């Protein structure tokens, strides 16, 4: 058993986070006992943050007290693992699909550190009043304007705070070379962000890359 990051372990079954709500599963994941503590197996085929960790992510900029703005929470698979890590923090989760939000509410109700927000990440003014300054913006929206959406939300991030962005090149333009589309998205981010890591996670999620950076 190896400790990768606070509350994140790895063994031959894969990676796992310490379960904030003992005895509960979020997406049918396996629960394991490690020295009397309960851990949830974190499936890299279901969560791009887990894929990035499997691909060698060097820094996980999420601590016990972190405040996170999460754009594209869907039904909460990845959010739930962030909630296991930022136990005393807060995760503001923006999702625009009412159907996903309905399922997500059950996850949010059992976890005190999750704030669900039904809203469109393209229009941050819709939810600005519910937020505070955050330490990390995590974005996974699989939309056409991926870098633009992140830049629009950047005012919520403190200077020196981190971004983590999942880029699906084929959602931006299915007809163009995914590598070229990816490089263009990253160059848009560089106006305001120092890029610290880029990871190819296509072994887990087809045509996806993962970008980590710091707001200047
Ligand atoms: C790939 S899924 C996210 C999966 C999730 N991040 C996870 O790992 O568990 C993308 C989600 O982003 C949402 N989404 C797409 N565009 C959005 C927008 N402009 N505002 C808010 N949510 C959006 C979709 O409805 C979908 O639920």
PDB file of C-alpha atoms and ligand atoms in Angstrom:
ATOM      1  CA  UNK A   1       0.000   0.000   0.000  1.00  0.00           C
ATOM      2  CA  UNK A   2       1.406   3.382  -0.985  1.00  0.00           C
ATOM      3  CA  UNK A   3       0.176   6.824   0.094  1.00  0.00           C
ATOM      4  CA  UNK A   4       0.090   8.996  -3.052  1.00  0.00           C
ATOM      5  CA  UNK A   5      -1.560  12.143  -1.674  1.00  0.00           C
ATOM      6  CA  UNK A   6      -3.473  12.978   1.541  1.00  0.00           C
ATOM      7  CA  UNK A   7      -6.424  10.523   1.774  1.00  0.00           C
ATOM      8  CA  UNK A   8      -5.376   8.855  -1.527  1.00  0.00           C
ATOM      9  CA  UNK A   9      -3.794   5.397  -1.453  1.00  0.00           C
ATOM     10  CA  UNK A  10      -2.626   2.996  -4.133  1.00  0.00           C
ATOM     11  CA  UNK A  11      -2.265  -0.766  -4.031  1.00  0.00           C
ATOM     12  CA  UNK A  12      -2.519  -3.600  -6.554  1.00  0.00           C
ATOM     13  CA  UNK A  13      -6.303  -2.973  -6.818  1.00  0.00           C
ATOM     14  CA  UNK A  14      -5.662   0.612  -7.996  1.00  0.00           C
ATOM     15  CA  UNK A  15      -6.174   3.964  -6.317  1.00  0.00           C
ATOM     16  CA  UNK A  16      -8.679   4.749  -3.590  1.00  0.00           C
ATOM     17  CA  UNK A  17      -9.839   7.612  -1.350  1.00  0.00           C
ATOM     18  CA  UNK A  18     -10.833   7.453   2.314  1.00  0.00           C
ATOM     19  CA  UNK A  19     -14.624   7.365   2.428  1.00  0.00           C
ATOM     20  CA  UNK A  20     -16.079  10.508   3.986  1.00  0.00           C
ATOM     21  CA  UNK A  21     -19.441   8.787   4.457  1.00  0.00           C
ATOM     22  CA  UNK A  22     -18.667   5.343   5.796  1.00  0.00           C
ATOM     23  CA  UNK A  23     -20.690   2.487   4.310  1.00  0.00           C
ATOM     24  CA  UNK A  24     -21.934   4.411   1.267  1.00  0.00           C
ATOM     25  CA  UNK A  25     -21.085   4.002  -2.413  1.00  0.00           C
ATOM     26  CA  UNK A  26     -21.610   6.666  -5.097  1.00  0.00           C
ATOM     27  CA  UNK A  27     -21.295   4.716  -8.368  1.00  0.00           C
ATOM     28  CA  UNK A  28     -21.099   1.074  -7.336  1.00  0.00           C
ATOM     29  CA  UNK A  29     -17.407   1.266  -6.426  1.00  0.00           C
ATOM     30  CA  UNK A  30     -15.729  -1.297  -4.185  1.00  0.00           C
ATOM     31  CA  UNK A  31     -15.234  -0.458  -0.483  1.00  0.00           C
ATOM     32  CA  UNK A  32     -12.050  -1.651   1.225  1.00  0.00           C
ATOM     33  CA  UNK A  33     -10.879  -1.724   4.817  1.00  0.00           C
ATOM     34  CA  UNK A  34      -7.363  -0.357   5.324  1.00  0.00           C
ATOM     35  CA  UNK A  35      -6.186  -0.431   8.944  1.00  0.00           C
ATOM     36  CA  UNK A  36      -9.721   0.115  10.231  1.00  0.00           C
ATOM     37  CA  UNK A  37     -10.492   2.978   7.806  1.00  0.00           C
ATOM     38  CA  UNK A  38     -12.861   2.586   4.876  1.00  0.00           C
ATOM     39  CA  UNK A  39     -11.632   3.449   1.375  1.00  0.00           C
ATOM     40  CA  UNK A  40     -13.515   3.688  -1.942  1.00  0.00           C
ATOM     41  CA  UNK A  41     -11.792   2.352  -5.049  1.00  0.00           C
ATOM     42  CA  UNK A  42     -11.403   5.212  -7.577  1.00  0.00           C
ATOM     43  CA  UNK A  43     -12.079   3.958 -11.096  1.00  0.00           C
ATOM     44  CA  UNK A  44      -9.833   5.641 -13.726  1.00  0.00           C
ATOM     45  CA  UNK A  45     -12.263   4.596 -16.465  1.00  0.00           C
ATOM     46  CA  UNK A  46     -15.028   6.583 -14.727  1.00  0.00           C
ATOM     47  CA  UNK A  47     -13.061   9.602 -13.489  1.00  0.00           C
ATOM     48  CA  UNK A  48     -10.524  11.637 -15.495  1.00  0.00           C
ATOM     49  CA  UNK A  49      -8.834  12.848 -12.331  1.00  0.00           C
ATOM     50  CA  UNK A  50      -8.173   9.204 -11.439  1.00  0.00           C
ATOM     51  CA  UNK A  51      -6.862   8.609 -14.991  1.00  0.00           C
ATOM     52  CA  UNK A  52      -4.502  11.571 -14.599  1.00  0.00           C
ATOM     53  CA  UNK A  53      -3.225  10.091 -11.308  1.00  0.00           C
ATOM     54  CA  UNK A  54      -2.730   6.712 -13.001  1.00  0.00           C
ATOM     55  CA  UNK A  55      -0.797   8.504 -15.768  1.00  0.00           C
ATOM     56  CA  UNK A  56       1.604   9.972 -13.209  1.00  0.00           C
ATOM     57  CA  UNK A  57       0.088  13.286 -12.057  1.00  0.00           C
ATOM     58  CA  UNK A  58       2.862  14.843  -9.950  1.00  0.00           C
ATOM     59  CA  UNK A  59       0.835  17.210  -7.787  1.00  0.00           C
ATOM     60  CA  UNK A  60      -2.738  16.931  -6.576  1.00  0.00           C
ATOM     61  CA  UNK A  61      -3.559  20.494  -5.522  1.00  0.00           C
ATOM     62  CA  UNK A  62      -6.375  19.487  -3.152  1.00  0.00           C
ATOM     63  CA  UNK A  63      -5.937  19.570   0.597  1.00  0.00           C
ATOM     64  CA  UNK A  64      -8.140  19.030   3.617  1.00  0.00           C
ATOM     65  CA  UNK A  65      -9.428  22.643   3.585  1.00  0.00           C
ATOM     66  CA  UNK A  66      -9.478  23.304  -0.160  1.00  0.00           C
ATOM     67  CA  UNK A  67     -12.226  25.331  -1.769  1.00  0.00           C
ATOM     68  CA  UNK A  68     -12.951  24.028  -5.255  1.00  0.00           C
ATOM     69  CA  UNK A  69     -15.096  25.276  -8.137  1.00  0.00           C
ATOM     70  CA  UNK A  70     -16.043  22.183 -10.142  1.00  0.00           C
ATOM     71  CA  UNK A  71     -17.530  22.818 -13.600  1.00  0.00           C
ATOM     72  CA  UNK A  72     -19.455  19.895 -15.135  1.00  0.00           C
ATOM     73  CA  UNK A  73     -20.160  17.764 -12.077  1.00  0.00           C
ATOM     74  CA  UNK A  74     -22.586  15.375 -13.846  1.00  0.00           C
ATOM     75  CA  UNK A  75     -23.814  12.815 -11.277  1.00  0.00           C
ATOM     76  CA  UNK A  76     -20.837  13.365  -8.974  1.00  0.00           C
ATOM     77  CA  UNK A  77     -18.421  10.499  -9.609  1.00  0.00           C
ATOM     78  CA  UNK A  78     -15.233  12.590  -9.490  1.00  0.00           C
ATOM     79  CA  UNK A  79     -16.748  15.185  -7.155  1.00  0.00           C
ATOM     80  CA  UNK A  80     -17.316  12.453  -4.562  1.00  0.00           C
ATOM     81  CA  UNK A  81     -13.615  11.557  -4.503  1.00  0.00           C
ATOM     82  CA  UNK A  82     -12.632  15.231  -4.223  1.00  0.00           C
ATOM     83  CA  UNK A  83     -15.120  15.407  -1.350  1.00  0.00           C
ATOM     84  CA  UNK A  84     -13.251  12.504   0.317  1.00  0.00           C
ATOM     85  CA  UNK A  85     -10.010  14.522   0.079  1.00  0.00           C
ATOM     86  CA  UNK A  86     -11.180  18.080   0.881  1.00  0.00           C
ATOM     87  CA  UNK A  87     -12.996  16.879   3.986  1.00  0.00           C
ATOM     88  CA  UNK A  88     -13.155  20.303   5.667  1.00  0.00           C
ATOM     89  CA  UNK A  89     -13.278  22.330   2.455  1.00  0.00           C
ATOM     90  CA  UNK A  90     -16.084  23.136   0.065  1.00  0.00           C
ATOM     91  CA  UNK A  91     -16.766  22.015  -3.500  1.00  0.00           C
ATOM     92  CA  UNK A  92     -19.020  24.315  -5.512  1.00  0.00           C
ATOM     93  CA  UNK A  93     -20.383  22.123  -8.294  1.00  0.00           C
ATOM     94  CA  UNK A  94     -21.913  23.626 -11.435  1.00  0.00           C
ATOM     95  CA  UNK A  95     -23.971  21.406 -13.735  1.00  0.00           C
ATOM     96  CA  UNK A  96     -26.508  22.513 -16.348  1.00  0.00           C
ATOM     97  CA  UNK A  97     -28.362  19.237 -17.030  1.00  0.00           C
ATOM     98  CA  UNK A  98     -31.378  18.948 -14.673  1.00  0.00           C
ATOM     99  CA  UNK A  99     -31.417  15.152 -15.059  1.00  0.00           C
ATOM    100  CA  UNK A 100     -27.790  14.767 -13.886  1.00  0.00           C
ATOM    101  CA  UNK A 101     -28.427  17.306 -11.130  1.00  0.00           C
ATOM    102  CA  UNK A 102     -31.333  15.240  -9.780  1.00  0.00           C
ATOM    103  CA  UNK A 103     -29.089  12.177  -9.332  1.00  0.00           C
ATOM    104  CA  UNK A 104     -26.277  14.360  -8.017  1.00  0.00           C
ATOM    105  CA  UNK A 105     -28.498  15.770  -5.248  1.00  0.00           C
ATOM    106  CA  UNK A 106     -28.420  12.413  -3.422  1.00  0.00           C
ATOM    107  CA  UNK A 107     -24.599  12.581  -3.345  1.00  0.00           C
ATOM    108  CA  UNK A 108     -24.632  16.232  -2.245  1.00  0.00           C
ATOM    109  CA  UNK A 109     -27.144  15.574   0.531  1.00  0.00           C
ATOM    110  CA  UNK A 110     -24.927  12.984   2.216  1.00  0.00           C
ATOM    111  CA  UNK A 111     -21.732  15.052   1.918  1.00  0.00           C
ATOM    112  CA  UNK A 112     -21.599  18.339   3.820  1.00  0.00           C
ATOM    113  CA  UNK A 113     -18.721  19.777   1.757  1.00  0.00           C
ATOM    114  CA  UNK A 114     -20.608  19.743  -1.581  1.00  0.00           C
ATOM    115  CA  UNK A 115     -22.624  22.733  -2.821  1.00  0.00           C
ATOM    116  CA  UNK A 116     -24.675  21.797  -5.910  1.00  0.00           C
ATOM    117  CA  UNK A 117     -25.476  24.628  -8.338  1.00  0.00           C
ATOM    118  CA  UNK A 118     -27.773  24.241 -11.329  1.00  0.00           C
ATOM    119  CA  UNK A 119     -26.214  26.671 -13.810  1.00  0.00           C
ATOM    120  CA  UNK A 120     -24.366  27.172 -17.055  1.00  0.00           C
ATOM    121  CA  UNK A 121     -20.577  27.413 -16.724  1.00  0.00           C
ATOM    122  CA  UNK A 122     -20.537  29.688 -19.773  1.00  0.00           C
ATOM    123  CA  UNK A 123     -22.362  32.324 -17.763  1.00  0.00           C
ATOM    124  CA  UNK A 124     -20.664  32.604 -14.337  1.00  0.00           C
ATOM    125  CA  UNK A 125     -22.844  35.554 -13.368  1.00  0.00           C
ATOM    126  CA  UNK A 126     -25.658  33.012 -12.867  1.00  0.00           C
ATOM    127  CA  UNK A 127     -23.876  31.610  -9.796  1.00  0.00           C
ATOM    128  CA  UNK A 128     -21.341  34.276  -8.731  1.00  0.00           C
ATOM    129  CA  UNK A 129     -23.464  35.154  -5.690  1.00  0.00           C
ATOM    130  CA  UNK A 130     -23.151  31.586  -4.295  1.00  0.00           C
ATOM    131  CA  UNK A 131     -19.353  31.426  -4.491  1.00  0.00           C
ATOM    132  CA  UNK A 132     -16.333  32.493  -2.514  1.00  0.00           C
ATOM    133  CA  UNK A 133     -12.752  32.724  -3.781  1.00  0.00           C
ATOM    134  CA  UNK A 134     -11.486  29.199  -4.517  1.00  0.00           C
ATOM    135  CA  UNK A 135      -8.103  27.406  -4.458  1.00  0.00           C
ATOM    136  CA  UNK A 136      -8.816  25.217  -7.487  1.00  0.00           C
ATOM    137  CA  UNK A 137     -11.006  25.268 -10.577  1.00  0.00           C
ATOM    138  CA  UNK A 138     -11.631  21.768 -11.961  1.00  0.00           C
ATOM    139  CA  UNK A 139     -13.382  21.653 -15.337  1.00  0.00           C
ATOM    140  CA  UNK A 140     -14.753  18.707 -17.301  1.00  0.00           C
ATOM    141  CA  UNK A 141     -17.528  19.954 -19.593  1.00  0.00           C
ATOM    142  CA  UNK A 142     -16.773  18.356 -23.009  1.00  0.00           C
ATOM    143  CA  UNK A 143     -17.953  21.501 -24.805  1.00  0.00           C
ATOM    144  CA  UNK A 144     -16.852  23.498 -27.830  1.00  0.00           C
ATOM    145  CA  UNK A 145     -15.347  26.440 -25.928  1.00  0.00           C
ATOM    146  CA  UNK A 146     -13.341  24.632 -23.249  1.00  0.00           C
ATOM    147  CA  UNK A 147     -10.508  27.152 -22.662  1.00  0.00           C
ATOM    148  CA  UNK A 148     -12.914  30.096 -22.955  1.00  0.00           C
ATOM    149  CA  UNK A 149     -15.237  28.651 -20.285  1.00  0.00           C
ATOM    150  CA  UNK A 150     -12.307  28.210 -17.921  1.00  0.00           C
ATOM    151  CA  UNK A 151     -11.032  31.755 -18.556  1.00  0.00           C
ATOM    152  CA  UNK A 152     -14.502  33.169 -17.880  1.00  0.00           C
ATOM    153  CA  UNK A 153     -14.516  31.470 -14.461  1.00  0.00           C
ATOM    154  CA  UNK A 154     -10.953  32.486 -13.606  1.00  0.00           C
ATOM    155  CA  UNK A 155     -11.956  35.567 -11.542  1.00  0.00           C
ATOM    156  CA  UNK A 156     -13.206  33.131  -8.846  1.00  0.00           C
ATOM    157  CA  UNK A 157      -9.723  31.604  -8.498  1.00  0.00           C
ATOM    158  CA  UNK A 158      -7.199  33.160  -6.141  1.00  0.00           C
ATOM    159  CA  UNK A 159      -3.873  34.287  -7.609  1.00  0.00           C
ATOM    160  CA  UNK A 160      -1.498  31.332  -7.309  1.00  0.00           C
ATOM    161  CA  UNK A 161      -4.480  28.939  -7.285  1.00  0.00           C
ATOM    162  CA  UNK A 162      -4.632  25.896  -9.542  1.00  0.00           C
ATOM    163  CA  UNK A 163      -6.642  24.863 -12.561  1.00  0.00           C
ATOM    164  CA  UNK A 164      -7.268  21.295 -13.694  1.00  0.00           C
ATOM    165  CA  UNK A 165      -8.874  21.010 -17.101  1.00  0.00           C
ATOM    166  CA  UNK A 166      -9.972  17.917 -18.999  1.00  0.00           C
ATOM    167  CA  UNK A 167      -9.777  18.667 -22.717  1.00  0.00           C
ATOM    168  CA  UNK A 168     -11.741  16.602 -25.192  1.00  0.00           C
ATOM    169  CA  UNK A 169     -10.371  17.765 -28.528  1.00  0.00           C
ATOM    170  CA  UNK A 170     -13.129  16.084 -30.528  1.00  0.00           C
ATOM    171  CA  UNK A 171     -15.817  18.069 -28.703  1.00  0.00           C
ATOM    172  CA  UNK A 172     -14.125  21.226 -29.949  1.00  0.00           C
ATOM    173  CA  UNK A 173     -13.743  20.152 -33.578  1.00  0.00           C
ATOM    174  CA  UNK A 174     -14.273  16.569 -34.693  1.00  0.00           C
ATOM    175  CA  UNK A 175     -12.746  17.223 -38.124  1.00  0.00           C
ATOM    176  CA  UNK A 176      -9.337  18.499 -36.970  1.00  0.00           C
ATOM    177  CA  UNK A 177      -6.196  16.852 -35.656  1.00  0.00           C
ATOM    178  CA  UNK A 178      -6.813  16.389 -31.878  1.00  0.00           C
ATOM    179  CA  UNK A 179      -3.171  17.274 -31.012  1.00  0.00           C
ATOM    180  CA  UNK A 180      -3.433  20.575 -32.832  1.00  0.00           C
ATOM    181  CA  UNK A 181      -6.768  21.421 -31.179  1.00  0.00           C
ATOM    182  CA  UNK A 182      -5.267  20.567 -27.775  1.00  0.00           C
ATOM    183  CA  UNK A 183      -2.229  22.819 -28.354  1.00  0.00           C
ATOM    184  CA  UNK A 184      -4.501  25.700 -29.361  1.00  0.00           C
ATOM    185  CA  UNK A 185      -6.611  25.333 -26.211  1.00  0.00           C
ATOM    186  CA  UNK A 186      -3.500  25.289 -24.028  1.00  0.00           C
ATOM    187  CA  UNK A 187      -2.093  28.370 -25.753  1.00  0.00           C
ATOM    188  CA  UNK A 188      -5.324  30.277 -24.945  1.00  0.00           C
ATOM    189  CA  UNK A 189      -4.863  29.374 -21.276  1.00  0.00           C
ATOM    190  CA  UNK A 190      -1.264  30.618 -21.259  1.00  0.00           C
ATOM    191  CA  UNK A 191      -2.483  34.261 -21.383  1.00  0.00           C
ATOM    192  CA  UNK A 192      -3.269  33.990 -17.675  1.00  0.00           C
ATOM    193  CA  UNK A 193      -2.056  30.591 -16.498  1.00  0.00           C
ATOM    194  CA  UNK A 194       1.353  28.957 -16.131  1.00  0.00           C
ATOM    195  CA  UNK A 195       0.947  25.368 -17.301  1.00  0.00           C
ATOM    196  CA  UNK A 196       2.666  22.936 -14.924  1.00  0.00           C
ATOM    197  CA  UNK A 197       1.597  19.524 -16.260  1.00  0.00           C
ATOM    198  CA  UNK A 198      -0.079  18.083 -19.347  1.00  0.00           C
ATOM    199  CA  UNK A 199      -1.071  14.412 -19.423  1.00  0.00           C
ATOM    200  CA  UNK A 200      -2.414  12.197 -22.160  1.00  0.00           C
ATOM    201  CA  UNK A 201      -5.259  10.219 -20.556  1.00  0.00           C
ATOM    202  CA  UNK A 202      -6.526   8.621 -23.775  1.00  0.00           C
ATOM    203  CA  UNK A 203      -5.708   5.127 -22.449  1.00  0.00           C
ATOM    204  CA  UNK A 204      -8.721   5.661 -20.165  1.00  0.00           C
ATOM    205  CA  UNK A 205     -10.828   8.264 -22.015  1.00  0.00           C
ATOM    206  CA  UNK A 206     -10.558   8.385 -25.787  1.00  0.00           C
ATOM    207  CA  UNK A 207      -9.121  11.649 -27.194  1.00  0.00           C
ATOM    208  CA  UNK A 208      -8.799  13.279 -23.780  1.00  0.00           C
ATOM    209  CA  UNK A 209      -5.927  15.215 -22.271  1.00  0.00           C
ATOM    210  CA  UNK A 210      -5.529  16.685 -18.814  1.00  0.00           C
ATOM    211  CA  UNK A 211      -3.952  20.056 -18.071  1.00  0.00           C
ATOM    212  CA  UNK A 212      -2.787  21.461 -14.740  1.00  0.00           C
ATOM    213  CA  UNK A 213      -1.719  25.060 -14.196  1.00  0.00           C
ATOM    214  CA  UNK A 214      -1.345  27.972 -11.820  1.00  0.00           C
ATOM    215  CA  UNK A 215      -3.063  31.360 -12.126  1.00  0.00           C
ATOM    216  CA  UNK A 216      -0.549  34.204 -12.412  1.00  0.00           C
TER     217      UNK A 216
HETATM  218  C1  LIG B   1     -17.999  14.436 -19.078  1.00  0.00           C
HETATM  219  S1  LIG B   1     -19.320  14.898 -18.063  1.00  0.00           S
HETATM  220  C2  LIG B   1     -18.559  15.208 -16.508  1.00  0.00           C
HETATM  221  C3  LIG B   1     -18.167  14.003 -15.720  1.00  0.00           C
HETATM  222  C4  LIG B   1     -17.748  14.373 -14.316  1.00  0.00           C
HETATM  223  N1  LIG B   1     -16.822  15.485 -14.329  1.00  0.00           N
HETATM  224  C5  LIG B   1     -17.086  13.247 -13.559  1.00  0.00           C
HETATM  225  O1  LIG B   1     -15.889  13.021 -13.716  1.00  0.00           O
HETATM  226  O2  LIG B   1     -17.762  12.607 -12.755  1.00  0.00           O
HETATM  227  C6  LIG B   1     -19.603  16.547 -18.575  1.00  0.00           C
HETATM  228  C7  LIG B   1     -20.718  17.221 -17.820  1.00  0.00           C
HETATM  229  O3  LIG B   1     -20.643  18.612 -18.073  1.00  0.00           O
HETATM  230  C8  LIG B   1     -21.946  19.130 -18.164  1.00  0.00           C
HETATM  231  N2  LIG B   1     -21.853  20.394 -18.895  1.00  0.00           N
HETATM  232  C9  LIG B   1     -21.531  20.565 -20.203  1.00  0.00           C
HETATM  233  N3  LIG B   1     -21.537  21.867 -20.517  1.00  0.00           N
HETATM  234  C10 LIG B   1     -21.849  22.544 -19.381  1.00  0.00           C
HETATM  235  C11 LIG B   1     -22.004  23.911 -19.077  1.00  0.00           C
HETATM  236  N4  LIG B   1     -21.837  24.857 -20.011  1.00  0.00           N
HETATM  237  N5  LIG B   1     -22.350  24.253 -17.827  1.00  0.00           N
HETATM  238  C12 LIG B   1     -22.536  23.290 -16.861  1.00  0.00           C
HETATM  239  N6  LIG B   1     -22.408  21.972 -17.094  1.00  0.00           N
HETATM  240  C13 LIG B   1     -22.068  21.602 -18.343  1.00  0.00           C
HETATM  241  C14 LIG B   1     -22.726  18.030 -18.872  1.00  0.00           C
HETATM  242  O4  LIG B   1     -24.113  18.141 -18.656  1.00  0.00           O
HETATM  243  C15 LIG B   1     -22.112  16.779 -18.261  1.00  0.00           C
HETATM  244  O5  LIG B   1     -22.847  16.365 -17.132  1.00  0.00           O
END
